[in-house]
Coordinates of C-alpha atoms in Angstrom, one line a residue:
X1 CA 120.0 43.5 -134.0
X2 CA 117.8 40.0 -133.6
X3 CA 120.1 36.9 -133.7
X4 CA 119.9 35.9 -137.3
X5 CA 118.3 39.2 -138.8
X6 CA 119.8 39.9 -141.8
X7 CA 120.4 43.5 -142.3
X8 CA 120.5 43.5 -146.3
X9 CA 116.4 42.2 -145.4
X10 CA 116.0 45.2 -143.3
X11 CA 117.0 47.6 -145.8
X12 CA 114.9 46.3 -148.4
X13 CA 111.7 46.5 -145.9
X14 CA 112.6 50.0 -145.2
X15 CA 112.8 51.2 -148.8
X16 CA 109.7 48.8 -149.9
X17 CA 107.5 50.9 -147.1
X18 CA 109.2 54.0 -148.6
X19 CA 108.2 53.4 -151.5
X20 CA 104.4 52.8 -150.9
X21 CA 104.4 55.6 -148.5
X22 CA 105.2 57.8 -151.7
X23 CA 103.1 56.1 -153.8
X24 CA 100.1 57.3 -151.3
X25 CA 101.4 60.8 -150.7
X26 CA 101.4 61.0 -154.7
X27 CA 98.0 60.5 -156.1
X28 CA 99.1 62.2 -159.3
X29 CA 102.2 59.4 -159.4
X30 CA 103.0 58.2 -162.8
X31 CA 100.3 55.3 -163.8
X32 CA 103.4 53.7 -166.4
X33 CA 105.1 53.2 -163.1
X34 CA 101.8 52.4 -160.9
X35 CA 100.7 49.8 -163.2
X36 CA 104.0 47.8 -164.0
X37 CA 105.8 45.2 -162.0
X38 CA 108.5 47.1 -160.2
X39 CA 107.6 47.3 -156.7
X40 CA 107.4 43.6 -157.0
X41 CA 110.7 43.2 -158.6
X42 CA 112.7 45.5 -156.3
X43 CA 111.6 43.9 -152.9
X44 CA 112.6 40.2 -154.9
X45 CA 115.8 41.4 -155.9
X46 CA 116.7 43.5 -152.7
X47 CA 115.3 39.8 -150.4
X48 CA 117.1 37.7 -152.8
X49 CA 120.5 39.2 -152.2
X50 CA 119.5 39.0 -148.3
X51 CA 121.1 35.1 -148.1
X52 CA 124.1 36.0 -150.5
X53 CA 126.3 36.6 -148.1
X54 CA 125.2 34.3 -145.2
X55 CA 126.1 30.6 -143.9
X56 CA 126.1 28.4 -145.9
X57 CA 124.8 25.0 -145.5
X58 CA 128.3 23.6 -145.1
X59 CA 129.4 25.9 -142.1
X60 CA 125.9 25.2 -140.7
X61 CA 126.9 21.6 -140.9
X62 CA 130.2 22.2 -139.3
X63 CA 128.2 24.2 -136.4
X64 CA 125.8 21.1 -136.0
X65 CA 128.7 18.4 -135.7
X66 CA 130.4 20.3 -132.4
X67 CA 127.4 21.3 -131.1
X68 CA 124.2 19.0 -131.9
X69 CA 123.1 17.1 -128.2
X70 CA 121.7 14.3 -129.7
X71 CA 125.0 14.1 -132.2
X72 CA 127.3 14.2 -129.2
X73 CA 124.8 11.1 -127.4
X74 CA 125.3 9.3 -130.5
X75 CA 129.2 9.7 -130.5
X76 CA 129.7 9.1 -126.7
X77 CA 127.5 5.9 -127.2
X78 CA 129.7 4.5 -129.8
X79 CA 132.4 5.1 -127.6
X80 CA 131.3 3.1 -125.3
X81 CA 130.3 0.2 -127.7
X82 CA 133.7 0.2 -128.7
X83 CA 134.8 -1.1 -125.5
X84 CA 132.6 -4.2 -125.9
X85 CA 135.6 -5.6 -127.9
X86 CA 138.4 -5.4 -125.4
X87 CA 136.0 -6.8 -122.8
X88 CA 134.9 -9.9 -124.6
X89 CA 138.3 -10.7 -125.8
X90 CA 139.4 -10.8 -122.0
X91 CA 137.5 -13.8 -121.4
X92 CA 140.2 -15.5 -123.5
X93 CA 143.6 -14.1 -122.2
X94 CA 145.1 -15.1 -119.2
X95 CA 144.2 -13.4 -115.3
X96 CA 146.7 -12.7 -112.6
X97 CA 146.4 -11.4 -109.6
X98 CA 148.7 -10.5 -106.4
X99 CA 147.8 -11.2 -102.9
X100 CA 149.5 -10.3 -99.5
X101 CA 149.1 -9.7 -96.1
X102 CA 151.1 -8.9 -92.7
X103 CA 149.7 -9.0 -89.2
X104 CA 150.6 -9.1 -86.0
X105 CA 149.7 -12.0 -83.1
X106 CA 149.6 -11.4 -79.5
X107 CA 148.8 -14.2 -78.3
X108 CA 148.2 -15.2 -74.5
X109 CA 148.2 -19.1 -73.6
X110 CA 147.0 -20.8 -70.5
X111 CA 147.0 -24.4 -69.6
X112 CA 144.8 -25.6 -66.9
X113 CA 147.1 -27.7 -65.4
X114 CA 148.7 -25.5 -63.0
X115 CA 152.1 -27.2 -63.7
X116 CA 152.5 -25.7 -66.5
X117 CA 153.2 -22.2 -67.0
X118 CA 150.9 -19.6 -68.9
X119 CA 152.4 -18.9 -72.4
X120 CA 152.5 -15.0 -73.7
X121 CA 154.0 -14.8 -77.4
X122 CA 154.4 -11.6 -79.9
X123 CA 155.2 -12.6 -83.3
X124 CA 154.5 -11.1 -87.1
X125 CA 152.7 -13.5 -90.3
X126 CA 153.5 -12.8 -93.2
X127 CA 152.6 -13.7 -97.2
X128 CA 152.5 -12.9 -100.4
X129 CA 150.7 -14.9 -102.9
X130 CA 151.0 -14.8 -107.1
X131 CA 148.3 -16.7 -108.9
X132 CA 147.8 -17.3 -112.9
X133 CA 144.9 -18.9 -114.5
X134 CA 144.7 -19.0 -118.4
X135 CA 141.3 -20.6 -120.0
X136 CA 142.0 -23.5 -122.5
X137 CA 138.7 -24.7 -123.2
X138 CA 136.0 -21.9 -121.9
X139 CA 133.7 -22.1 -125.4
X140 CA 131.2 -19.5 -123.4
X141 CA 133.8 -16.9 -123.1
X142 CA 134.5 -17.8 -126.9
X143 CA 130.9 -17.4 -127.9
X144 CA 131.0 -14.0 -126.1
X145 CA 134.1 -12.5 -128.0
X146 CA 131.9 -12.8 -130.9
X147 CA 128.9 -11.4 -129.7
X148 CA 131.5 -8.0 -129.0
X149 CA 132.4 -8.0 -132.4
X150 CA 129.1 -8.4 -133.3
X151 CA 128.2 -5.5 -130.9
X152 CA 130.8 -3.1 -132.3
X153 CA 129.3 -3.2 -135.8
X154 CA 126.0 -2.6 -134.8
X155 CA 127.1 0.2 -132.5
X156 CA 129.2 1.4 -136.1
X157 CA 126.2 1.5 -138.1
X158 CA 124.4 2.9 -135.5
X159 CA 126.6 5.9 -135.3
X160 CA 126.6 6.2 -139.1
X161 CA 123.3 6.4 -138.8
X162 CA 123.4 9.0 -136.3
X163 CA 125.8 11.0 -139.0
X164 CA 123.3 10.8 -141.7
X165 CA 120.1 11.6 -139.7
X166 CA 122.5 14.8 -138.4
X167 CA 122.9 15.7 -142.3
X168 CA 119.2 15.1 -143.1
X169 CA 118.5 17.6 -139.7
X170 CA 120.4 19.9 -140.4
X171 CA 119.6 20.1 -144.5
X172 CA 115.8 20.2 -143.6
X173 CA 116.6 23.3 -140.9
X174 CA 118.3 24.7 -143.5
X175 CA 115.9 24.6 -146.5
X176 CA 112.9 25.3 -144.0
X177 CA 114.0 28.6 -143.1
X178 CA 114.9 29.8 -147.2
X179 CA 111.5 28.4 -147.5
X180 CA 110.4 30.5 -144.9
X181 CA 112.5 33.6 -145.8
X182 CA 110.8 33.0 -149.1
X183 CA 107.6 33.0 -148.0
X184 CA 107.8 36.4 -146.1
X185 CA 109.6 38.2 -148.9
X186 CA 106.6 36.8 -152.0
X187 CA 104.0 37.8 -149.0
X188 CA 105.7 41.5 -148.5
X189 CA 105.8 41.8 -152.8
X190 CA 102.1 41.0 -152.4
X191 CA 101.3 43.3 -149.9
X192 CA 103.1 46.1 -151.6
X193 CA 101.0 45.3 -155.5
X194 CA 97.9 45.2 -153.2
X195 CA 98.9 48.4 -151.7
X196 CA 99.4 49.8 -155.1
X197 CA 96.2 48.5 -156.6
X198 CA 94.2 49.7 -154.0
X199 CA 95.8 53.4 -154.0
X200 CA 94.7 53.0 -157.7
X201 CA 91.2 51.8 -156.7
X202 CA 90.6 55.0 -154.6
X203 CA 92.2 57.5 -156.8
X204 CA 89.6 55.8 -160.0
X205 CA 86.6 56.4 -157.1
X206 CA 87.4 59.9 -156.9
X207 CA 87.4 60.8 -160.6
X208 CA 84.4 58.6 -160.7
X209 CA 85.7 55.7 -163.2
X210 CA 85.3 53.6 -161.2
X211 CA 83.0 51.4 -158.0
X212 CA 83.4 51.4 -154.4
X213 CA 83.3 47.8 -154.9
X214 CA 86.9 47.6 -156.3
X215 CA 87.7 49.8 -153.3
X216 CA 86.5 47.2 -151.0
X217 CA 88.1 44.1 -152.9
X218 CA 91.6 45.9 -152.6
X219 CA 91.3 47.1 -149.3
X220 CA 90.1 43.1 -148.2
X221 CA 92.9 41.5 -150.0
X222 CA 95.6 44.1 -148.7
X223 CA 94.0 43.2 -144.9
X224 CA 94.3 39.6 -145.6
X225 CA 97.5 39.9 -146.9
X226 CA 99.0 42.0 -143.6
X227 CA 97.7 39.2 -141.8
X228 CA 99.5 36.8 -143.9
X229 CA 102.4 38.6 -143.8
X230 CA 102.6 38.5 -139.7
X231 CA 101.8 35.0 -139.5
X232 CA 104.9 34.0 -141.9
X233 CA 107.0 36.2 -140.3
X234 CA 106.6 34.5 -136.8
X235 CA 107.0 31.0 -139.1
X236 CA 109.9 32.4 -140.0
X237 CA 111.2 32.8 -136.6
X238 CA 110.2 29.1 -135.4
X239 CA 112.0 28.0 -138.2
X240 CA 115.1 29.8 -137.2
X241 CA 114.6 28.7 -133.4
X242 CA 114.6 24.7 -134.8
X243 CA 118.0 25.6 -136.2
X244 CA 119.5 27.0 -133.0
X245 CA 118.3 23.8 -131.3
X246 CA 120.6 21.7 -133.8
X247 CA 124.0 24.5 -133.7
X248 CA 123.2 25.5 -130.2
X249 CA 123.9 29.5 -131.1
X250 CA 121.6 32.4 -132.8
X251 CA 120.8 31.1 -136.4
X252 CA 122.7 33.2 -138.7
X253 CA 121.7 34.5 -142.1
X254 CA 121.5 31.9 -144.7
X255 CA 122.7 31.7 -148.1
X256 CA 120.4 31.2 -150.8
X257 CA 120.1 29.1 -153.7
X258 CA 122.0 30.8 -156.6
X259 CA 122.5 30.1 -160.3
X260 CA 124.6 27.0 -160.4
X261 CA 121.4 25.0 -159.4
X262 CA 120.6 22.4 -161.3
X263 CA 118.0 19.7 -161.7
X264 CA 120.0 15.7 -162.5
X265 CA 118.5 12.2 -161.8
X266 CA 119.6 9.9 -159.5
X267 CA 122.3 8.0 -160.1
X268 CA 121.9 4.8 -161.6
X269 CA 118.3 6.4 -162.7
X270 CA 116.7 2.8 -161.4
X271 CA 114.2 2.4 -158.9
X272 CA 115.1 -1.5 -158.7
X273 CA 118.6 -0.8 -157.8
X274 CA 118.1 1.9 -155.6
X275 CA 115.6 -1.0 -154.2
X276 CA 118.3 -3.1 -153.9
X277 CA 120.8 -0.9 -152.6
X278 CA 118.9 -0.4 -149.6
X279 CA 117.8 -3.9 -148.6
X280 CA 121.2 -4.5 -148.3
X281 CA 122.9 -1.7 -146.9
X282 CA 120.9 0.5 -145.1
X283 CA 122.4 1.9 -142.3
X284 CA 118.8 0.3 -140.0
X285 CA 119.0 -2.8 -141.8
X286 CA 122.9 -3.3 -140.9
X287 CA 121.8 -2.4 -137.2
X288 CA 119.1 -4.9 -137.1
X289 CA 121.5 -7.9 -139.1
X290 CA 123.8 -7.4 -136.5
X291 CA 120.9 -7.6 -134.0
X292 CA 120.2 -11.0 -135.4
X293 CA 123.4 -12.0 -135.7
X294 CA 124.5 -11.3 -132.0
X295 CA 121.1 -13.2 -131.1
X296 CA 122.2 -16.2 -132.8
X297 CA 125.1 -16.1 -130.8
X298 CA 123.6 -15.7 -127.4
X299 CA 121.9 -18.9 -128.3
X300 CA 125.3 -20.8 -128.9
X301 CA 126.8 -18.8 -126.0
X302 CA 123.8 -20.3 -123.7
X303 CA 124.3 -23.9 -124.9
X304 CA 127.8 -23.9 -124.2
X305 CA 126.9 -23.6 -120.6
X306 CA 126.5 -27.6 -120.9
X307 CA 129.9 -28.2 -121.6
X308 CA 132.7 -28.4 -119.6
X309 CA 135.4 -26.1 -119.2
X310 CA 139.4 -26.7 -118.7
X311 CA 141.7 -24.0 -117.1
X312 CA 145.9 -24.2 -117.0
X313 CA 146.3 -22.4 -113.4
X314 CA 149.7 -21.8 -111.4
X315 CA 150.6 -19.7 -108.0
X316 CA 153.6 -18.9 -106.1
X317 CA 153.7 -18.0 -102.4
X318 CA 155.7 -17.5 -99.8
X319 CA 154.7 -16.9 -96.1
X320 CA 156.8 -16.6 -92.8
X321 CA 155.9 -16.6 -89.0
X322 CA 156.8 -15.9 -85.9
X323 CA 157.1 -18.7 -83.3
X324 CA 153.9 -19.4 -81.7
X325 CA 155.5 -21.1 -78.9
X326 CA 157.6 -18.6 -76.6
X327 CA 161.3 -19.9 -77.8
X328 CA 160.7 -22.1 -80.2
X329 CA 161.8 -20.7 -83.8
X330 CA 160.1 -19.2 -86.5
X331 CA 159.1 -20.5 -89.9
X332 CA 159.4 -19.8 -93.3
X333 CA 157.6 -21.8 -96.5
X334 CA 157.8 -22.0 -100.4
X335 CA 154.5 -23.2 -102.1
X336 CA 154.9 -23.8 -106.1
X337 CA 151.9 -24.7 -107.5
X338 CA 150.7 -25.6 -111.5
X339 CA 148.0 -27.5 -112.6
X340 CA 145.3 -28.2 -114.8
X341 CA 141.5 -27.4 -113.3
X342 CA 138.3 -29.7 -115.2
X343 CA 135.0 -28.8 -114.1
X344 CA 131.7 -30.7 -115.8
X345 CA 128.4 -29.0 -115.1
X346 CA 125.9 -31.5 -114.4
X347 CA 122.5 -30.2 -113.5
X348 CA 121.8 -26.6 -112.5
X349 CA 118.0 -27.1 -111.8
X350 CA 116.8 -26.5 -115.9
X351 CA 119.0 -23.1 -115.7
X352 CA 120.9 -23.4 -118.7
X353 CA 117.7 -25.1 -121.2
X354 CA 115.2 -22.1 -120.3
X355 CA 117.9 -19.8 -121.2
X356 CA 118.3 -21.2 -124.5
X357 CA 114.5 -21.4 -125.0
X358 CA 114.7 -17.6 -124.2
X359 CA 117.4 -16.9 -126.7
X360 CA 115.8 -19.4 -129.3
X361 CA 113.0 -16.8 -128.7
X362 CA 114.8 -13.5 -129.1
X363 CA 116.7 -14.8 -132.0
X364 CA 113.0 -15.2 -133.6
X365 CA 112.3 -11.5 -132.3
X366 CA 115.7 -10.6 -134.1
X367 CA 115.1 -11.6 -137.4
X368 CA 111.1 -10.7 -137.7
X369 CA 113.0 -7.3 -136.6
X370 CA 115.6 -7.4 -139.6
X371 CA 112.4 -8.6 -142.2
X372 CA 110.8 -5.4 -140.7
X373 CA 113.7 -3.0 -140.9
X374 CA 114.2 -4.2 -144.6
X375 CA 110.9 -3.8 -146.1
X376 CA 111.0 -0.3 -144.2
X377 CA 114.0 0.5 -146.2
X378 CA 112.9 -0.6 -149.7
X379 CA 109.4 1.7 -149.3
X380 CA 111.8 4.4 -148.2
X381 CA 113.9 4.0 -151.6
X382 CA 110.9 3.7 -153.3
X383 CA 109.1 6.9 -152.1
X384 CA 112.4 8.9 -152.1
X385 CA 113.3 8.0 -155.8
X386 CA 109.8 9.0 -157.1
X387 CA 110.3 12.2 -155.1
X388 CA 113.1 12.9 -156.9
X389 CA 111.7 12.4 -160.2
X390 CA 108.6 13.9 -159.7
X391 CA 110.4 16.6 -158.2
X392 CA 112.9 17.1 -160.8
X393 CA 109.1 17.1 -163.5
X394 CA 107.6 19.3 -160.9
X395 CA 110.3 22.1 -160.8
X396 CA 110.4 22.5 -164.7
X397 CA 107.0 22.3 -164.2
X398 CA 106.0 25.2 -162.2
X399 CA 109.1 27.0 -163.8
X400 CA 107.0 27.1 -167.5
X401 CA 104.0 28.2 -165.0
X402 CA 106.1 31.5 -163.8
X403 CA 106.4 32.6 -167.1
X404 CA 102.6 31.9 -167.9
X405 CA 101.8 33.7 -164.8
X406 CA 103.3 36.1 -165.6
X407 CA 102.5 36.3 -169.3
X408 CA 98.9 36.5 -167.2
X409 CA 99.6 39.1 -165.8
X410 CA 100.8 41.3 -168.4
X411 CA 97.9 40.4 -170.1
X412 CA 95.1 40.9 -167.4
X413 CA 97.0 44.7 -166.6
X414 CA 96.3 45.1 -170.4
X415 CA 92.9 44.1 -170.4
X416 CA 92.5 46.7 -167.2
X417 CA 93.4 49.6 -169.2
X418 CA 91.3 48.9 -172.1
X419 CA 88.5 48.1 -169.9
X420 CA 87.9 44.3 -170.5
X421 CA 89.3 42.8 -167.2
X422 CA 88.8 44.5 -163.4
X423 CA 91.1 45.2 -160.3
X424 CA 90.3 42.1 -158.9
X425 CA 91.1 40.0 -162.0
X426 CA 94.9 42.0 -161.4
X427 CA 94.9 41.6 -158.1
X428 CA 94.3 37.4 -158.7
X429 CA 97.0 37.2 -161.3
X430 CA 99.3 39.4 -159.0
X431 CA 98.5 36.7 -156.2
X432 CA 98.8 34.0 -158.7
X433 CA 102.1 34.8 -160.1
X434 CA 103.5 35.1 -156.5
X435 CA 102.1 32.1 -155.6
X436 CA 103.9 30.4 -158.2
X437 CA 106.8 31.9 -157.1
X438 CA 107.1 30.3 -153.8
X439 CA 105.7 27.1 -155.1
X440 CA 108.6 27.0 -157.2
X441 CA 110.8 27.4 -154.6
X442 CA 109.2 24.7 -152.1
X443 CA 110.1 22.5 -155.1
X444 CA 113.3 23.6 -155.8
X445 CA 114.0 22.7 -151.9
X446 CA 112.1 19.7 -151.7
X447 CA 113.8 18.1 -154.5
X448 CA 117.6 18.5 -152.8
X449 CA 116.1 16.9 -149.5
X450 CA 115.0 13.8 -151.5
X451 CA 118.0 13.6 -153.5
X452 CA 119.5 13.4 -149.6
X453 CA 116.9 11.2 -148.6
X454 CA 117.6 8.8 -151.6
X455 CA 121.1 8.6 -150.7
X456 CA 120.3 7.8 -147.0
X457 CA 118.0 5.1 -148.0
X458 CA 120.8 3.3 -149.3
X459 CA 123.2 4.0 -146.7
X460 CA 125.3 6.3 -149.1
X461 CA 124.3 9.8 -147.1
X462 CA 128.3 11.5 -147.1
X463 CA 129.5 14.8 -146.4
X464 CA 130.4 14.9 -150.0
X465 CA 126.8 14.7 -150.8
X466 CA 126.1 17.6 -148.6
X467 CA 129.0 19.5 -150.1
X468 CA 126.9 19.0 -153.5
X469 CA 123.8 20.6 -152.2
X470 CA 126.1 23.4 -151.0
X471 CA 127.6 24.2 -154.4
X472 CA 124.0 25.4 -155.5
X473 CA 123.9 28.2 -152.7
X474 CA 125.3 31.9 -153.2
X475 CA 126.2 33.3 -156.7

């Protein structure tokens, strides 16, 4: 069986082709049964139950989180920003550091007076060295702690960014392929009315009640339709392939939506707050404050390079040595050492004032960034909270146009037997009616994403939200 195939789906395309097959081997079939909507209803209800039992959009979620690439970047990035933190605050705390060393001397001495002797001596060094240096006045390394603090936020809302982008993903690969499961099952009803017309068509030719022209129309449309059919098929497949690039396995059957659906408005129902919301906390515009901050910050860590800096230091060593003179005695020595260490920078060739010109510059860069990243942020709660309302209008909307078309329907079948309407007036209403259908469910879909898209806007994008969305699948 294909990854993701669901066999409930291959069932119902089996009896479906049955099912016309005996339509065509039957010209004498019963025209109650030719005529009315069952064909169209039994491929819907055996497709609709084909996503009953599958994944739902929670599990797929749970897939996503262990196995999504550029999830796991995001994380391992954040891990690493986390470490910012410990590194900045180390400018701060005190350093030590051990030092020691043994060697050996051979050493071969010659006067050139030949009075004296030549002097040959052997003898070990040794030492061992502690140091300790703890900054009292480094404002630099002060300025720099807070830049890592500043750092770690933005690499938090960064992440949390990363989290809700992951929901958004995955909910979009998840409605995408209903949307395209839809879309194959409405085409295959269409195909099968079509197919039923146009055994109709041929069977009125014969007896003469009817034109070659109606013939032709049916057979067009049901070639069209074929056509159709293959081309959303493969759609559905690319859709399914765009999930398996997010859970890194075979997509697996998805449920669908079920009866619990239902249509709310956002909550507060305020495009002004929902405004508001996201000025202030969307997940980019955090990012991008913190952007600013930590270049405010660079500017003050810059200047500080003017002042001077004071350092508490002590060591403690101890070395010994061999006689260098052949006889003589060895040494050893004790060094104790504490003291305070001033240094005043006085000119570093303009060093220090073009980097605070640069960082005067970025800190500009920085907040043009943040005034960007804002207004960004307020369009996207703007567009997302009129796409849920005129979603949420929409749905009801094409839901009163279902039963119309289909009240259409009815009628234009009517009108066929009594002679006032013609097969291609049916065959528009049948393609009308299933039309709606999917259009309805496009909606239906559409109108969950931006109620996920609303909440992201604002930086409110949780699991819990997702585990809403969910409760409308299945049964």
């Amino acid at each position: 069986m294909a990854a993701g195939k669901s066999p409930v789906l291959g069932l119902a395309q089996v009896a479906v082709s049955r099912f016309l097959i005996s339509i065509r081997r039957s010209p004498g079939a019963d025209s109650n049964r030719m005529r009315g909507g069952f064909p169209i209803l039994f491929a819907l209800s055996l497709t609709a139950a084909t996503g009953a039992n599958g994944a739902d959009l929670l599990e797929i979620y749970r897939l996503a989180q262990g196995s999504d690439s550029q999830y796991a970047a995001a994380r391992a990035a954040w891990s690493a920003g986390q470490e910012k933190l410990p590194q900045g605050l180390a400018g701060l705390l005190p350093s030590a550091s051990v030092t020691a060393f043994s060697q050996y001397n051979d050493r071969d001495l010659r006067f050139r007076t030949p009075a004296i002797p030549p002097n040959n001596t052997r003898f070990n060094s040794n030492s061992i060295s502690l140091s300790l240096s703890q900054p009292l006045y480094r404002p630099q390394n002060l300025a720099a702690y807070g830049q890592a603090r500043t750092q770690v936020e933005q690499t938090d809302a960064v992440f949390a960014q990363a989290a809700q982008d992951l929901i958004l993903r995955v909910a979009q690969a998840y409605f995408d392929i209903l949307l395209a499961q839809d879309t194959v099952e409405f085409t295959h009803a269409q195909l099968v009315a079509i197919g039923r017309q146009l055994e109709q068509a041929k069977r009125n030719f014969e007896v003469g009640t009817a034109t070659i022209t109606d013939t032709h129309e049916a057979q067009s449309r049901y070639d069209i339709t074929v056509s159709t059919e293959i081309a959303a098929r493969n759609d559905l497949e690319i859709k399914k392939r765009q999930l398996e690039l997010i859970i890194g396995r075979p997509a697996p059957g998805v449920a669908a939506l079920g009866v619990r659906f239902e249509l709310r408005l956002p909550e507060p129902n305020s495009m002004d707050r929902w405004v508001a919301e996201a000025a202030d906390h969307n997940l980019q515009v955090r990012a991008s404050r913190a952007n600013l901050e930590f270049a405010s910050q660079e500017i003050e860590r810059n200047r500080a390079a003017h002042r001077p800096t004071l350092d508490a230091f002590a060591s403690y060593s101890e070395t010994g040595a061999g006689s260098g003179i052949q006889g003589g005695p060895g040494t050893d020595n004790t060094s104790k050492v504490v003291g305070l260490q001033l240094a005043v920078p006085i000119y570093q060739g303009g060093l220090t004032s073009s980097r605070v010109r640069e960082a005067v510059a970025n800190e500009d860069k920085a907040r043009q960034e943040l005034e960007s990243a804002r207004r960004s942020a307020e369009l996207a709660a703007r567009q997302t909270f009129l796409s849920v309302t005129n979603g949420l209008a929409q749905v009801r909307a094409l839901e009163a146009a279902l039963v119309s078309s289909q009240s259409s329907l009815d009628s234009t079948r009517l009108g066929q037997e009594v002679g006032v309407r013609t097969q291609v007036d049916v065959l528009n209403a049948q393609q009308q009616l299933l039309q709606t259908r999917r259009d309805l469910a496009q909606a239906k879909y559409n109108y969950i994403l931006a109620l996920l898209r609303l909440k992201s806007s604002a930086g409110q994008l949780t699991d819990q939200d997702l585990a809403v969305a969910n409760s409308w699948l299945g049964k």
